[in-house]
PDB file of C-alpha atoms in Angstrom:
ATOM      1  CA  UNK A1428     180.684  11.271 129.915  1.00 71.00           C
ATOM      2  CA  UNK A1429     183.783  13.492 129.014  1.00 73.00           C
ATOM      3  CA  UNK A1430     182.577  13.895 125.318  1.00 77.00           C
ATOM      4  CA  UNK A1431     179.217  14.888 126.526  1.00 72.00           C
ATOM      5  CA  UNK A1432     180.604  17.633 128.967  1.00 69.00           C
ATOM      6  CA  UNK A1433     182.879  18.932 125.954  1.00 70.00           C
ATOM      7  CA  UNK A1434     180.038  18.854 123.659  1.00 66.00           C
ATOM      8  CA  UNK A1435     177.933  20.772 126.035  1.00 72.00           C
ATOM      9  CA  UNK A1436     180.582  23.406 126.470  1.00 68.00           C
ATOM     10  CA  UNK A1437     181.158  23.888 122.721  1.00 69.00           C
ATOM     11  CA  UNK A1438     177.435  24.238 122.395  1.00 69.00           C
ATOM     12  CA  UNK A1439     177.072  26.997 124.940  1.00 70.00           C
ATOM     13  CA  UNK A1440     180.351  28.668 123.733  1.00 71.00           C
ATOM     14  CA  UNK A1441     179.039  28.810 120.054  1.00 71.00           C
ATOM     15  CA  UNK A1442     175.657  30.120 121.244  1.00 71.00           C
ATOM     16  CA  UNK A1443     177.302  32.899 123.154  1.00 72.00           C
ATOM     17  CA  UNK A1444     179.593  34.023 120.364  1.00 71.00           C
ATOM     18  CA  UNK A1445     176.445  33.914 117.794  1.00 66.00           C
ATOM     19  CA  UNK A1446     174.432  36.127 120.381  1.00 65.00           C
ATOM     20  CA  UNK A1447     177.409  38.684 120.577  1.00 60.00           C
ATOM     21  CA  UNK A1448     177.537  38.837 116.714  1.00 58.00           C
ATOM     22  CA  UNK A1449     173.967  39.286 116.483  1.00 56.00           C
ATOM     23  CA  UNK A1450     174.195  42.242 118.832  1.00 57.00           C
ATOM     24  CA  UNK A1451     177.093  43.834 116.970  1.00 53.00           C
ATOM     25  CA  UNK A1452     175.149  43.602 113.710  1.00 52.00           C
ATOM     26  CA  UNK A1453     172.116  45.197 115.208  1.00 54.00           C
ATOM     27  CA  UNK A1454     174.436  48.326 115.380  1.00 55.00           C
ATOM     28  CA  UNK A1455     173.016  51.832 115.820  1.00 63.00           C
ATOM     29  CA  UNK A1456     169.131  51.976 115.528  1.00 63.00           C
ATOM     30  CA  UNK A1457     169.540  55.194 113.437  1.00 63.00           C
ATOM     31  CA  UNK A1458     171.077  53.329 110.510  1.00 71.00           C
ATOM     32  CA  UNK A1459     167.766  51.506 109.876  1.00 83.00           C
ATOM     33  CA  UNK A1460     166.030  54.744 108.945  1.00 86.00           C
ATOM     34  CA  UNK A1461     166.043  56.721 105.805  1.00 86.00           C
ATOM     35  CA  UNK A1462     168.100  60.144 105.883  1.00 85.00           C
ATOM     36  CA  UNK A1463     164.598  62.098 106.065  1.00 89.00           C
ATOM     37  CA  UNK A1464     163.529  59.856 109.014  1.00 89.00           C
ATOM     38  CA  UNK A1465     166.805  60.439 110.821  1.00 88.00           C
ATOM     39  CA  UNK A1466     166.625  64.197 110.317  1.00 89.00           C
ATOM     40  CA  UNK A1467     162.922  64.179 111.706  1.00 91.00           C
ATOM     41  CA  UNK A1468     163.804  62.295 114.813  1.00 92.00           C
ATOM     42  CA  UNK A1469     166.980  64.316 115.549  1.00 91.00           C
ATOM     43  CA  UNK A1470     164.850  67.578 115.190  1.00 91.00           C
ATOM     44  CA  UNK A1471     162.193  66.324 117.407  1.00 93.00           C
ATOM     45  CA  UNK A1472     164.761  65.363 119.943  1.00 92.00           C
ATOM     46  CA  UNK A1473     166.568  68.791 119.655  1.00 90.00           C
ATOM     47  CA  UNK A1474     163.130  70.509 119.867  1.00 92.00           C
ATOM     48  CA  UNK A1475     162.176  68.569 123.233  1.00 92.00           C
ATOM     49  CA  UNK A1476     165.752  69.142 124.638  1.00 89.00           C
ATOM     50  CA  UNK A1477     166.194  72.807 123.619  1.00 89.00           C
ATOM     51  CA  UNK A1478     162.654  74.000 123.524  1.00 90.00           C
ATOM     52  CA  UNK A1479     163.027  75.132 119.928  1.00 90.00           C
ATOM     53  CA  UNK A1480     160.455  77.582 118.520  1.00 92.00           C
ATOM     54  CA  UNK A1481     159.079  77.060 114.812  1.00 92.00           C
ATOM     55  CA  UNK A1482     161.670  79.374 112.996  1.00 92.00           C
ATOM     56  CA  UNK A1483     164.336  77.725 115.042  1.00 91.00           C
ATOM     57  CA  UNK A1484     162.894  74.361 113.859  1.00 91.00           C
ATOM     58  CA  UNK A1485     163.020  75.212 110.348  1.00 92.00           C
ATOM     59  CA  UNK A1486     166.731  76.528 110.364  1.00 91.00           C
ATOM     60  CA  UNK A1487     167.644  73.445 112.474  1.00 91.00           C
ATOM     61  CA  UNK A1488     165.863  71.072 110.025  1.00 92.00           C
ATOM     62  CA  UNK A1489     168.115  72.363 107.211  1.00 92.00           C
ATOM     63  CA  UNK A1490     171.238  72.006 109.359  1.00 91.00           C
ATOM     64  CA  UNK A1491     170.387  68.528 110.330  1.00 91.00           C
ATOM     65  CA  UNK A1492     169.543  67.329 106.686  1.00 91.00           C
ATOM     66  CA  UNK A1493     172.881  68.947 105.354  1.00 90.00           C
ATOM     67  CA  UNK A1494     174.893  67.174 108.171  1.00 89.00           C
ATOM     68  CA  UNK A1495     173.168  63.822 107.449  1.00 89.00           C
ATOM     69  CA  UNK A1496     173.683  64.217 103.612  1.00 90.00           C
ATOM     70  CA  UNK A1497     177.315  64.833 104.244  1.00 89.00           C
ATOM     71  CA  UNK A1498     177.557  61.867 106.715  1.00 89.00           C
ATOM     72  CA  UNK A1499     176.007  59.530 104.196  1.00 88.00           C
ATOM     73  CA  UNK A1500     178.035  60.580 101.376  1.00 89.00           C
ATOM     74  CA  UNK A1501     181.166  60.303 103.435  1.00 88.00           C
ATOM     75  CA  UNK A1502     180.038  56.691 104.583  1.00 89.00           C
ATOM     76  CA  UNK A1503     179.474  55.701 101.015  1.00 89.00           C
ATOM     77  CA  UNK A1504     182.918  56.920  99.958  1.00 88.00           C
ATOM     78  CA  UNK A1505     184.516  54.914 102.714  1.00 88.00           C
ATOM     79  CA  UNK A1506     182.475  51.922 101.927  1.00 90.00           C
ATOM     80  CA  UNK A1507     183.659  52.080  98.358  1.00 89.00           C
ATOM     81  CA  UNK A1508     187.279  52.446  99.383  1.00 87.00           C
ATOM     82  CA  UNK A1509     186.982  49.419 101.746  1.00 88.00           C
ATOM     83  CA  UNK A1510     185.409  47.286  98.950  1.00 89.00           C
ATOM     84  CA  UNK A1511     188.260  48.267  96.687  1.00 89.00           C
ATOM     85  CA  UNK A1512     190.723  47.324  99.581  1.00 88.00           C
ATOM     86  CA  UNK A1513     192.159  50.797  99.360  1.00 86.00           C
ATOM     87  CA  UNK A1514     193.268  52.412 102.530  1.00 87.00           C
ATOM     88  CA  UNK A1515     193.431  56.172 102.582  1.00 86.00           C
ATOM     89  CA  UNK A1516     197.059  57.578 102.887  1.00 89.00           C
ATOM     90  CA  UNK A1517     198.019  59.599 106.088  1.00 92.00           C
ATOM     91  CA  UNK A1518     197.637  62.840 103.945  1.00 93.00           C
ATOM     92  CA  UNK A1519     194.149  61.892 102.838  1.00 89.00           C
ATOM     93  CA  UNK A1520     193.078  61.033 106.683  1.00 90.00           C
ATOM     94  CA  UNK A1521     194.560  64.189 107.834  1.00 95.00           C
ATOM     95  CA  UNK A1522     192.440  65.994 105.052  1.00 93.00           C
ATOM     96  CA  UNK A1523     189.339  64.160 106.087  1.00 89.00           C
ATOM     97  CA  UNK A1524     189.965  65.134 109.631  1.00 92.00           C
ATOM     98  CA  UNK A1525     190.507  68.624 108.909  1.00 95.00           C
ATOM     99  CA  UNK A1526     187.424  68.801 106.795  1.00 92.00           C
ATOM    100  CA  UNK A1527     185.343  67.218 109.564  1.00 90.00           C
ATOM    101  CA  UNK A1528     186.773  69.690 111.912  1.00 93.00           C
ATOM    102  CA  UNK A1529     185.986  72.599 109.850  1.00 94.00           C
ATOM    103  CA  UNK A1530     182.449  71.491 109.200  1.00 91.00           C
ATOM    104  CA  UNK A1531     181.957  71.247 113.111  1.00 90.00           C
ATOM    105  CA  UNK A1532     183.462  74.769 113.481  1.00 93.00           C
ATOM    106  CA  UNK A1533     180.792  75.954 110.772  1.00 92.00           C
ATOM    107  CA  UNK A1534     177.838  74.153 112.422  1.00 91.00           C
ATOM    108  CA  UNK A1535     178.854  75.476 115.850  1.00 91.00           C
ATOM    109  CA  UNK A1536     178.833  79.092 114.408  1.00 93.00           C
ATOM    110  CA  UNK A1537     175.454  78.452 112.676  1.00 92.00           C
ATOM    111  CA  UNK A1538     174.078  77.084 115.923  1.00 90.00           C
ATOM    112  CA  UNK A1539     175.121  80.124 117.745  1.00 91.00           C
ATOM    113  CA  UNK A1540     173.135  82.346 115.424  1.00 92.00           C
ATOM    114  CA  UNK A1541     169.994  80.207 115.635  1.00 91.00           C
ATOM    115  CA  UNK A1542     169.835  79.372 119.420  1.00 90.00           C
ATOM    116  CA  UNK A1543     169.735  81.853 122.176  1.00 92.00           C
ATOM    117  CA  UNK A1544     172.419  81.814 124.876  1.00 91.00           C
ATOM    118  CA  UNK A1545     170.730  79.400 127.206  1.00 92.00           C
ATOM    119  CA  UNK A1546     169.867  77.090 124.344  1.00 90.00           C
ATOM    120  CA  UNK A1547     173.323  77.086 122.821  1.00 90.00           C
ATOM    121  CA  UNK A1548     174.862  76.449 126.357  1.00 92.00           C
ATOM    122  CA  UNK A1549     172.591  73.404 126.767  1.00 91.00           C
ATOM    123  CA  UNK A1550     173.295  72.255 123.221  1.00 89.00           C
ATOM    124  CA  UNK A1551     177.071  72.401 123.883  1.00 89.00           C
ATOM    125  CA  UNK A1552     176.753  70.699 127.242  1.00 90.00           C
ATOM    126  CA  UNK A1553     174.396  67.849 125.587  1.00 88.00           C
ATOM    127  CA  UNK A1554     177.092  67.470 122.820  1.00 87.00           C
ATOM    128  CA  UNK A1555     179.788  67.022 125.233  1.00 87.00           C
ATOM    129  CA  UNK A1556     177.939  64.440 127.372  1.00 86.00           C
ATOM    130  CA  UNK A1557     177.203  62.478 124.111  1.00 85.00           C
ATOM    131  CA  UNK A1558     180.800  62.585 123.080  1.00 83.00           C
ATOM    132  CA  UNK A1559     181.774  61.436 126.724  1.00 83.00           C
ATOM    133  CA  UNK A1560     179.493  58.558 126.603  1.00 82.00           C
ATOM    134  CA  UNK A1561     180.726  57.342 123.041  1.00 79.00           C
ATOM    135  CA  UNK A1562     184.139  57.431 124.305  1.00 79.00           C
ATOM    136  CA  UNK A1563     183.347  55.520 127.302  1.00 81.00           C
ATOM    137  CA  UNK A1564     181.592  52.933 125.145  1.00 78.00           C
ATOM    138  CA  UNK A1565     184.699  52.672 122.898  1.00 76.00           C
ATOM    139  CA  UNK A1566     186.983  52.363 126.039  1.00 78.00           C
ATOM    140  CA  UNK A1567     184.914  49.523 127.292  1.00 75.00           C
ATOM    141  CA  UNK A1568     184.824  47.684 124.068  1.00 65.00           C
ATOM    142  CA  UNK A1569     188.542  47.786 123.931  1.00 60.00           C
ATOM    143  CA  UNK A1570     189.200  46.804 127.752  1.00 58.00           C
ATOM    144  CA  UNK A1571     186.822  44.018 127.218  1.00 53.00           C
ATOM    145  CA  UNK A1572     188.955  42.730 124.376  1.00 52.00           C
ATOM    146  CA  UNK A1573     192.231  43.193 126.021  1.00 51.00           C
ATOM    147  CA  UNK A1574     190.839  41.618 129.151  1.00 50.00           C
ATOM    148  CA  UNK A1575     189.917  38.517 127.125  1.00 49.00           C
ATOM    149  CA  UNK A1576     193.352  38.324 125.424  1.00 49.00           C
ATOM    150  CA  UNK A1577     195.087  38.538 128.899  1.00 49.00           C
ATOM    151  CA  UNK A1578     192.989  35.913 130.268  1.00 49.00           C
ATOM    152  CA  UNK A1579     193.789  33.499 127.283  1.00 49.00           C
ATOM    153  CA  UNK A1580     197.557  34.266 127.707  1.00 50.00           C
ATOM    154  CA  UNK A1581     197.592  33.692 131.548  1.00 48.00           C
TER     155      UNK A1581
END
């Protein structure tokens, strides 16, 4: 009877762990699309959210495409470094961070030229909301891991 109970617990535990891994591997739905598809989706969302006109859509399309291309290139570089087992030095991480911030500043300036004041204000608030949601998700993941560790220790 005990063996049957232990076997059932193991079976349930492995099933739960396997399901969690599958969810983690699904990742972001945008990763499944090509860069062109990502660009089109983002442009459509921005058009709906900000009520962009045709000329604004054309300019936004180029900005979005450039940002996606940069992101893909950076992701490829990081993946190559990870496969080699090389971690960036502190100076390299600092330089990457500075480059990213410079690009964000440049994008913000370009957006300010393209959008009218009301649209720019809405874009800024939407961006802040997304960053807040992303940070909450990250905190939630870390808290969940820490709680599980605390329960095992206790």
